[in-house]
């Protein structure tokens, strides 16, 4: 049987880092698409309307990609926290079981 050594605090630190990255991505991706497009409209005028329409689609796709990436980091954070909780819970349950068995056996001489 192989052995595993888990440091739940390290897993939680990894989870917290991923949550922070998700928050930063969400903040960075939270720009106002309509305001950006409206601000560019006077620059391009009627001649650049087609470009501006394509630009708006590209910006929307970019915002969606950022949101998807942030969601991935948030999911990794949640999974890591659940993993750490699982290891801690399993260790606690085994400790309780082993303590009970030790009491049944009694003190060793």
Short mmCIF file of N, CA and C in Angstrom, two decimals, residues 1-108:
data_model
loop_
_atom_site.label_atom_id
_atom_site.label_comp_id
_atom_site.label_asym_id
_atom_site.label_seq_id
_atom_site.Cartn_x
_atom_site.Cartn_y
_atom_site.Cartn_z
N UNK A 1 0.85 -1.17 0.00
CA UNK A 1 0.00 0.00 0.00
C UNK A 1 0.90 1.24 0.00
N UNK A 2 0.53 2.23 -0.77
CA UNK A 2 1.32 3.47 -0.81
C UNK A 2 0.83 4.43 0.27
N UNK A 3 1.73 5.30 0.67
CA UNK A 3 1.38 6.28 1.69
C UNK A 3 1.18 7.64 1.05
N UNK A 4 0.36 8.43 1.68
CA UNK A 4 0.13 9.79 1.21
C UNK A 4 0.23 10.73 2.40
N UNK A 5 0.88 11.83 2.18
CA UNK A 5 0.99 12.86 3.22
C UNK A 5 0.34 14.12 2.67
N UNK A 6 -0.70 14.56 3.33
CA UNK A 6 -1.47 15.72 2.86
C UNK A 6 -1.37 16.83 3.90
N UNK A 7 -1.17 18.04 3.40
CA UNK A 7 -1.14 19.22 4.27
C UNK A 7 -2.37 20.06 3.91
N UNK A 8 -3.46 19.88 4.66
CA UNK A 8 -4.69 20.61 4.34
C UNK A 8 -4.50 22.13 4.27
N UNK A 9 -3.64 22.67 5.11
CA UNK A 9 -3.41 24.12 5.07
C UNK A 9 -2.82 24.54 3.72
N UNK A 10 -1.96 23.71 3.15
CA UNK A 10 -1.40 23.98 1.83
C UNK A 10 -2.46 23.92 0.75
N UNK A 11 -3.35 22.95 0.86
CA UNK A 11 -4.45 22.83 -0.11
C UNK A 11 -5.36 24.05 0.01
N UNK A 12 -5.63 24.47 1.23
CA UNK A 12 -6.48 25.65 1.43
C UNK A 12 -5.81 26.92 0.91
N UNK A 13 -4.49 27.00 1.06
CA UNK A 13 -3.77 28.17 0.53
C UNK A 13 -3.89 28.19 -1.00
N UNK A 14 -3.75 27.02 -1.62
CA UNK A 14 -3.93 26.90 -3.07
C UNK A 14 -5.34 27.35 -3.46
N UNK A 15 -6.33 26.91 -2.68
CA UNK A 15 -7.73 27.27 -2.95
C UNK A 15 -7.94 28.78 -2.82
N UNK A 16 -7.37 29.36 -1.78
CA UNK A 16 -7.51 30.81 -1.58
C UNK A 16 -6.85 31.60 -2.70
N UNK A 17 -5.70 31.11 -3.16
CA UNK A 17 -5.01 31.78 -4.28
C UNK A 17 -5.86 31.73 -5.53
N UNK A 18 -6.47 30.58 -5.80
CA UNK A 18 -7.34 30.45 -6.97
C UNK A 18 -8.57 31.36 -6.85
N UNK A 19 -9.11 31.48 -5.65
CA UNK A 19 -10.26 32.37 -5.44
C UNK A 19 -9.86 33.82 -5.70
N UNK A 20 -8.66 34.20 -5.27
CA UNK A 20 -8.18 35.56 -5.50
C UNK A 20 -7.97 35.83 -6.99
N UNK A 21 -7.42 34.86 -7.71
CA UNK A 21 -7.24 35.01 -9.16
C UNK A 21 -8.61 35.16 -9.83
N UNK A 22 -9.57 34.36 -9.41
CA UNK A 22 -10.92 34.46 -9.97
C UNK A 22 -11.50 35.85 -9.74
N UNK A 23 -11.31 36.38 -8.53
CA UNK A 23 -11.83 37.72 -8.22
C UNK A 23 -11.14 38.79 -9.06
N UNK A 24 -9.83 38.66 -9.22
CA UNK A 24 -9.10 39.64 -10.03
C UNK A 24 -9.52 39.58 -11.49
N UNK A 25 -9.71 38.37 -12.01
CA UNK A 25 -10.16 38.23 -13.40
C UNK A 25 -11.56 38.82 -13.57
N UNK A 26 -12.43 38.54 -12.61
CA UNK A 26 -13.79 39.08 -12.68
C UNK A 26 -13.76 40.60 -12.68
N UNK A 27 -12.91 41.16 -11.83
CA UNK A 27 -12.79 42.62 -11.77
C UNK A 27 -12.23 43.18 -13.08
N UNK A 28 -11.21 42.54 -13.61
CA UNK A 28 -10.60 43.02 -14.86
C UNK A 28 -11.56 42.87 -16.04
N UNK A 29 -12.37 41.82 -16.01
CA UNK A 29 -13.29 41.58 -17.12
C UNK A 29 -14.59 42.33 -17.00
N UNK A 30 -14.75 43.06 -15.91
CA UNK A 30 -16.02 43.74 -15.68
C UNK A 30 -16.10 45.12 -16.29
N UNK A 31 -15.66 45.26 -17.50
CA UNK A 31 -15.74 46.57 -18.15
C UNK A 31 -17.08 46.73 -18.86
N UNK A 32 -17.43 47.94 -19.12
CA UNK A 32 -18.73 48.27 -19.72
C UNK A 32 -18.61 48.20 -21.24
N UNK A 33 -19.09 47.11 -21.83
CA UNK A 33 -18.97 46.91 -23.27
C UNK A 33 -19.67 48.01 -24.06
N UNK A 34 -20.85 48.37 -23.62
CA UNK A 34 -21.62 49.40 -24.34
C UNK A 34 -20.91 50.75 -24.29
N UNK A 35 -20.34 51.08 -23.14
CA UNK A 35 -19.62 52.35 -23.01
C UNK A 35 -18.38 52.38 -23.89
N UNK A 36 -17.67 51.26 -23.95
CA UNK A 36 -16.48 51.19 -24.81
C UNK A 36 -16.85 51.40 -26.27
N UNK A 37 -17.89 50.74 -26.70
CA UNK A 37 -18.33 50.86 -28.10
C UNK A 37 -18.84 52.27 -28.37
N UNK A 38 -19.61 52.82 -27.45
CA UNK A 38 -20.13 54.18 -27.63
C UNK A 38 -19.01 55.21 -27.68
N UNK A 39 -17.97 54.99 -26.88
CA UNK A 39 -16.84 55.92 -26.87
C UNK A 39 -16.07 55.88 -28.19
N UNK A 40 -16.05 54.73 -28.83
CA UNK A 40 -15.32 54.58 -30.09
C UNK A 40 -16.13 55.07 -31.29
N UNK A 41 -17.43 55.15 -31.17
CA UNK A 41 -18.30 55.51 -32.31
C UNK A 41 -17.94 56.85 -32.94
N UNK A 42 -17.70 57.91 -32.16
CA UNK A 42 -17.37 59.18 -32.80
C UNK A 42 -16.02 59.15 -33.54
N UNK A 43 -15.13 58.32 -33.07
CA UNK A 43 -13.81 58.22 -33.70
C UNK A 43 -13.93 57.62 -35.10
N UNK A 44 -14.73 56.59 -35.24
CA UNK A 44 -14.84 55.88 -36.51
C UNK A 44 -15.93 56.46 -37.42
N UNK A 45 -16.93 57.08 -36.84
CA UNK A 45 -18.00 57.67 -37.64
C UNK A 45 -18.76 56.63 -38.45
N UNK A 46 -19.47 57.12 -39.46
CA UNK A 46 -20.30 56.24 -40.30
C UNK A 46 -19.44 55.28 -41.12
N UNK A 47 -18.25 55.72 -41.51
CA UNK A 47 -17.38 54.87 -42.33
C UNK A 47 -16.92 53.64 -41.54
N UNK A 48 -16.71 53.81 -40.24
CA UNK A 48 -16.22 52.71 -39.42
C UNK A 48 -17.30 51.91 -38.72
N UNK A 49 -18.55 52.08 -39.11
CA UNK A 49 -19.66 51.40 -38.42
C UNK A 49 -19.52 49.88 -38.49
N UNK A 50 -19.11 49.36 -39.65
CA UNK A 50 -18.94 47.90 -39.78
C UNK A 50 -17.83 47.41 -38.84
N UNK A 51 -16.73 48.15 -38.83
CA UNK A 51 -15.63 47.78 -37.94
C UNK A 51 -16.10 47.82 -36.49
N UNK A 52 -16.83 48.86 -36.14
CA UNK A 52 -17.30 49.02 -34.78
C UNK A 52 -18.23 47.88 -34.37
N UNK A 53 -19.06 47.41 -35.29
CA UNK A 53 -19.95 46.28 -34.99
C UNK A 53 -19.14 45.02 -34.73
N UNK A 54 -18.12 44.80 -35.54
CA UNK A 54 -17.25 43.62 -35.34
C UNK A 54 -16.46 43.77 -34.05
N UNK A 55 -16.00 44.99 -33.78
CA UNK A 55 -15.27 45.26 -32.55
C UNK A 55 -16.13 44.95 -31.33
N UNK A 56 -17.40 45.32 -31.37
CA UNK A 56 -18.31 45.05 -30.26
C UNK A 56 -18.47 43.55 -30.02
N UNK A 57 -18.57 42.79 -31.11
CA UNK A 57 -18.67 41.33 -30.99
C UNK A 57 -17.39 40.76 -30.39
N UNK A 58 -16.24 41.24 -30.87
CA UNK A 58 -14.96 40.76 -30.35
C UNK A 58 -14.82 41.08 -28.87
N UNK A 59 -15.25 42.27 -28.46
CA UNK A 59 -15.18 42.63 -27.05
C UNK A 59 -16.10 41.74 -26.21
N UNK A 60 -17.28 41.45 -26.72
CA UNK A 60 -18.21 40.58 -26.00
C UNK A 60 -17.62 39.18 -25.85
N UNK A 61 -17.00 38.68 -26.91
CA UNK A 61 -16.36 37.35 -26.84
C UNK A 61 -15.20 37.36 -25.85
N UNK A 62 -14.45 38.44 -25.84
CA UNK A 62 -13.33 38.57 -24.90
C UNK A 62 -13.85 38.58 -23.45
N UNK A 63 -14.90 39.33 -23.21
CA UNK A 63 -15.48 39.39 -21.87
C UNK A 63 -15.99 38.02 -21.43
N UNK A 64 -16.60 37.28 -22.35
CA UNK A 64 -17.08 35.93 -22.02
C UNK A 64 -15.91 35.00 -21.70
N UNK A 65 -14.83 35.11 -22.47
CA UNK A 65 -13.66 34.27 -22.23
C UNK A 65 -13.05 34.57 -20.86
N UNK A 66 -12.99 35.83 -20.49
CA UNK A 66 -12.47 36.21 -19.16
C UNK A 66 -13.39 35.65 -18.07
N UNK A 67 -14.69 35.77 -18.26
CA UNK A 67 -15.65 35.25 -17.27
C UNK A 67 -15.53 33.74 -17.15
N UNK A 68 -15.35 33.05 -18.27
CA UNK A 68 -15.18 31.59 -18.24
C UNK A 68 -13.90 31.20 -17.50
N UNK A 69 -12.83 31.94 -17.75
CA UNK A 69 -11.57 31.67 -17.07
C UNK A 69 -11.71 31.90 -15.57
N UNK A 70 -12.36 32.99 -15.18
CA UNK A 70 -12.59 33.27 -13.76
C UNK A 70 -13.42 32.16 -13.12
N UNK A 71 -14.41 31.67 -13.84
CA UNK A 71 -15.25 30.58 -13.32
C UNK A 71 -14.42 29.31 -13.11
N UNK A 72 -13.48 29.07 -14.00
CA UNK A 72 -12.59 27.90 -13.85
C UNK A 72 -11.75 28.00 -12.59
N UNK A 73 -11.19 29.18 -12.34
CA UNK A 73 -10.41 29.37 -11.11
C UNK A 73 -11.30 29.24 -9.87
N UNK A 74 -12.51 29.78 -9.93
CA UNK A 74 -13.43 29.67 -8.79
C UNK A 74 -13.79 28.21 -8.53
N UNK A 75 -13.98 27.45 -9.59
CA UNK A 75 -14.30 26.03 -9.46
C UNK A 75 -13.12 25.27 -8.84
N UNK A 76 -11.90 25.59 -9.29
CA UNK A 76 -10.71 24.95 -8.72
C UNK A 76 -10.59 25.28 -7.24
N UNK A 77 -10.92 26.51 -6.88
CA UNK A 77 -10.88 26.91 -5.48
C UNK A 77 -11.86 26.10 -4.64
N UNK A 78 -13.09 26.00 -5.13
CA UNK A 78 -14.11 25.24 -4.39
C UNK A 78 -13.73 23.77 -4.26
N UNK A 79 -13.19 23.20 -5.33
CA UNK A 79 -12.79 21.79 -5.30
C UNK A 79 -11.64 21.57 -4.32
N UNK A 80 -10.69 22.49 -4.29
CA UNK A 80 -9.56 22.34 -3.37
C UNK A 80 -10.02 22.47 -1.92
N UNK A 81 -10.90 23.41 -1.64
CA UNK A 81 -11.43 23.52 -0.27
C UNK A 81 -12.18 22.25 0.12
N UNK A 82 -12.98 21.72 -0.78
CA UNK A 82 -13.71 20.47 -0.49
C UNK A 82 -12.74 19.32 -0.26
N UNK A 83 -11.67 19.28 -1.03
CA UNK A 83 -10.66 18.23 -0.87
C UNK A 83 -10.00 18.33 0.51
N UNK A 84 -9.60 19.53 0.89
CA UNK A 84 -8.98 19.71 2.22
C UNK A 84 -9.96 19.31 3.32
N UNK A 85 -11.21 19.72 3.18
CA UNK A 85 -12.22 19.34 4.18
C UNK A 85 -12.39 17.83 4.24
N UNK A 86 -12.34 17.18 3.09
CA UNK A 86 -12.47 15.73 3.04
C UNK A 86 -11.32 15.03 3.75
N UNK A 87 -10.09 15.50 3.52
CA UNK A 87 -8.94 14.90 4.20
C UNK A 87 -9.04 15.09 5.71
N UNK A 88 -9.40 16.30 6.14
CA UNK A 88 -9.51 16.58 7.57
C UNK A 88 -10.62 15.73 8.19
N UNK A 89 -11.75 15.64 7.52
CA UNK A 89 -12.86 14.84 8.03
C UNK A 89 -12.53 13.36 8.12
N UNK A 90 -11.84 12.85 7.11
CA UNK A 90 -11.45 11.44 7.11
C UNK A 90 -10.47 11.16 8.23
N UNK A 91 -9.48 12.04 8.40
CA UNK A 91 -8.52 11.85 9.49
C UNK A 91 -9.22 11.89 10.85
N UNK A 92 -10.15 12.81 11.02
CA UNK A 92 -10.87 12.91 12.30
C UNK A 92 -11.69 11.65 12.56
N UNK A 93 -12.34 11.14 11.53
CA UNK A 93 -13.15 9.93 11.69
C UNK A 93 -12.26 8.74 12.05
N UNK A 94 -11.12 8.63 11.38
CA UNK A 94 -10.21 7.51 11.68
C UNK A 94 -9.62 7.65 13.08
N UNK A 95 -9.34 8.87 13.50
CA UNK A 95 -8.82 9.09 14.85
C UNK A 95 -9.85 8.65 15.88
N UNK A 96 -11.09 9.01 15.65
CA UNK A 96 -12.17 8.61 16.57
C UNK A 96 -12.29 7.09 16.62
N UNK A 97 -12.25 6.46 15.46
CA UNK A 97 -12.35 4.99 15.40
C UNK A 97 -11.18 4.34 16.12
N UNK A 98 -9.97 4.81 15.84
CA UNK A 98 -8.79 4.20 16.47
C UNK A 98 -8.78 4.44 17.97
N UNK A 99 -9.22 5.61 18.41
CA UNK A 99 -9.29 5.89 19.85
C UNK A 99 -10.27 4.94 20.52
N UNK A 100 -11.41 4.72 19.88
CA UNK A 100 -12.40 3.79 20.43
C UNK A 100 -11.86 2.37 20.51
N UNK A 101 -11.17 1.95 19.46
CA UNK A 101 -10.58 0.60 19.48
C UNK A 101 -9.52 0.48 20.56
N UNK A 102 -8.75 1.54 20.75
CA UNK A 102 -7.73 1.53 21.79
C UNK A 102 -8.34 1.39 23.17
N UNK A 103 -9.47 2.04 23.38
CA UNK A 103 -10.14 1.94 24.68
C UNK A 103 -10.69 0.53 24.90
N UNK A 104 -11.16 -0.09 23.83
CA UNK A 104 -11.69 -1.46 23.94
C UNK A 104 -10.58 -2.44 24.31
N UNK A 105 -9.42 -2.22 23.73
CA UNK A 105 -8.29 -3.12 24.01
C UNK A 105 -7.80 -2.91 25.43
N UNK A 106 -7.81 -1.67 25.87
CA UNK A 106 -7.36 -1.36 27.23
C UNK A 106 -5.90 -0.95 27.24
N UNK A 107 -5.45 -0.51 28.40
CA UNK A 107 -4.05 -0.05 28.50
C UNK A 107 -3.09 -1.21 28.31
N UNK A 108 -2.00 -0.90 27.70
CA UNK A 108 -0.96 -1.92 27.48
C UNK A 108 0.03 -1.88 28.64
#
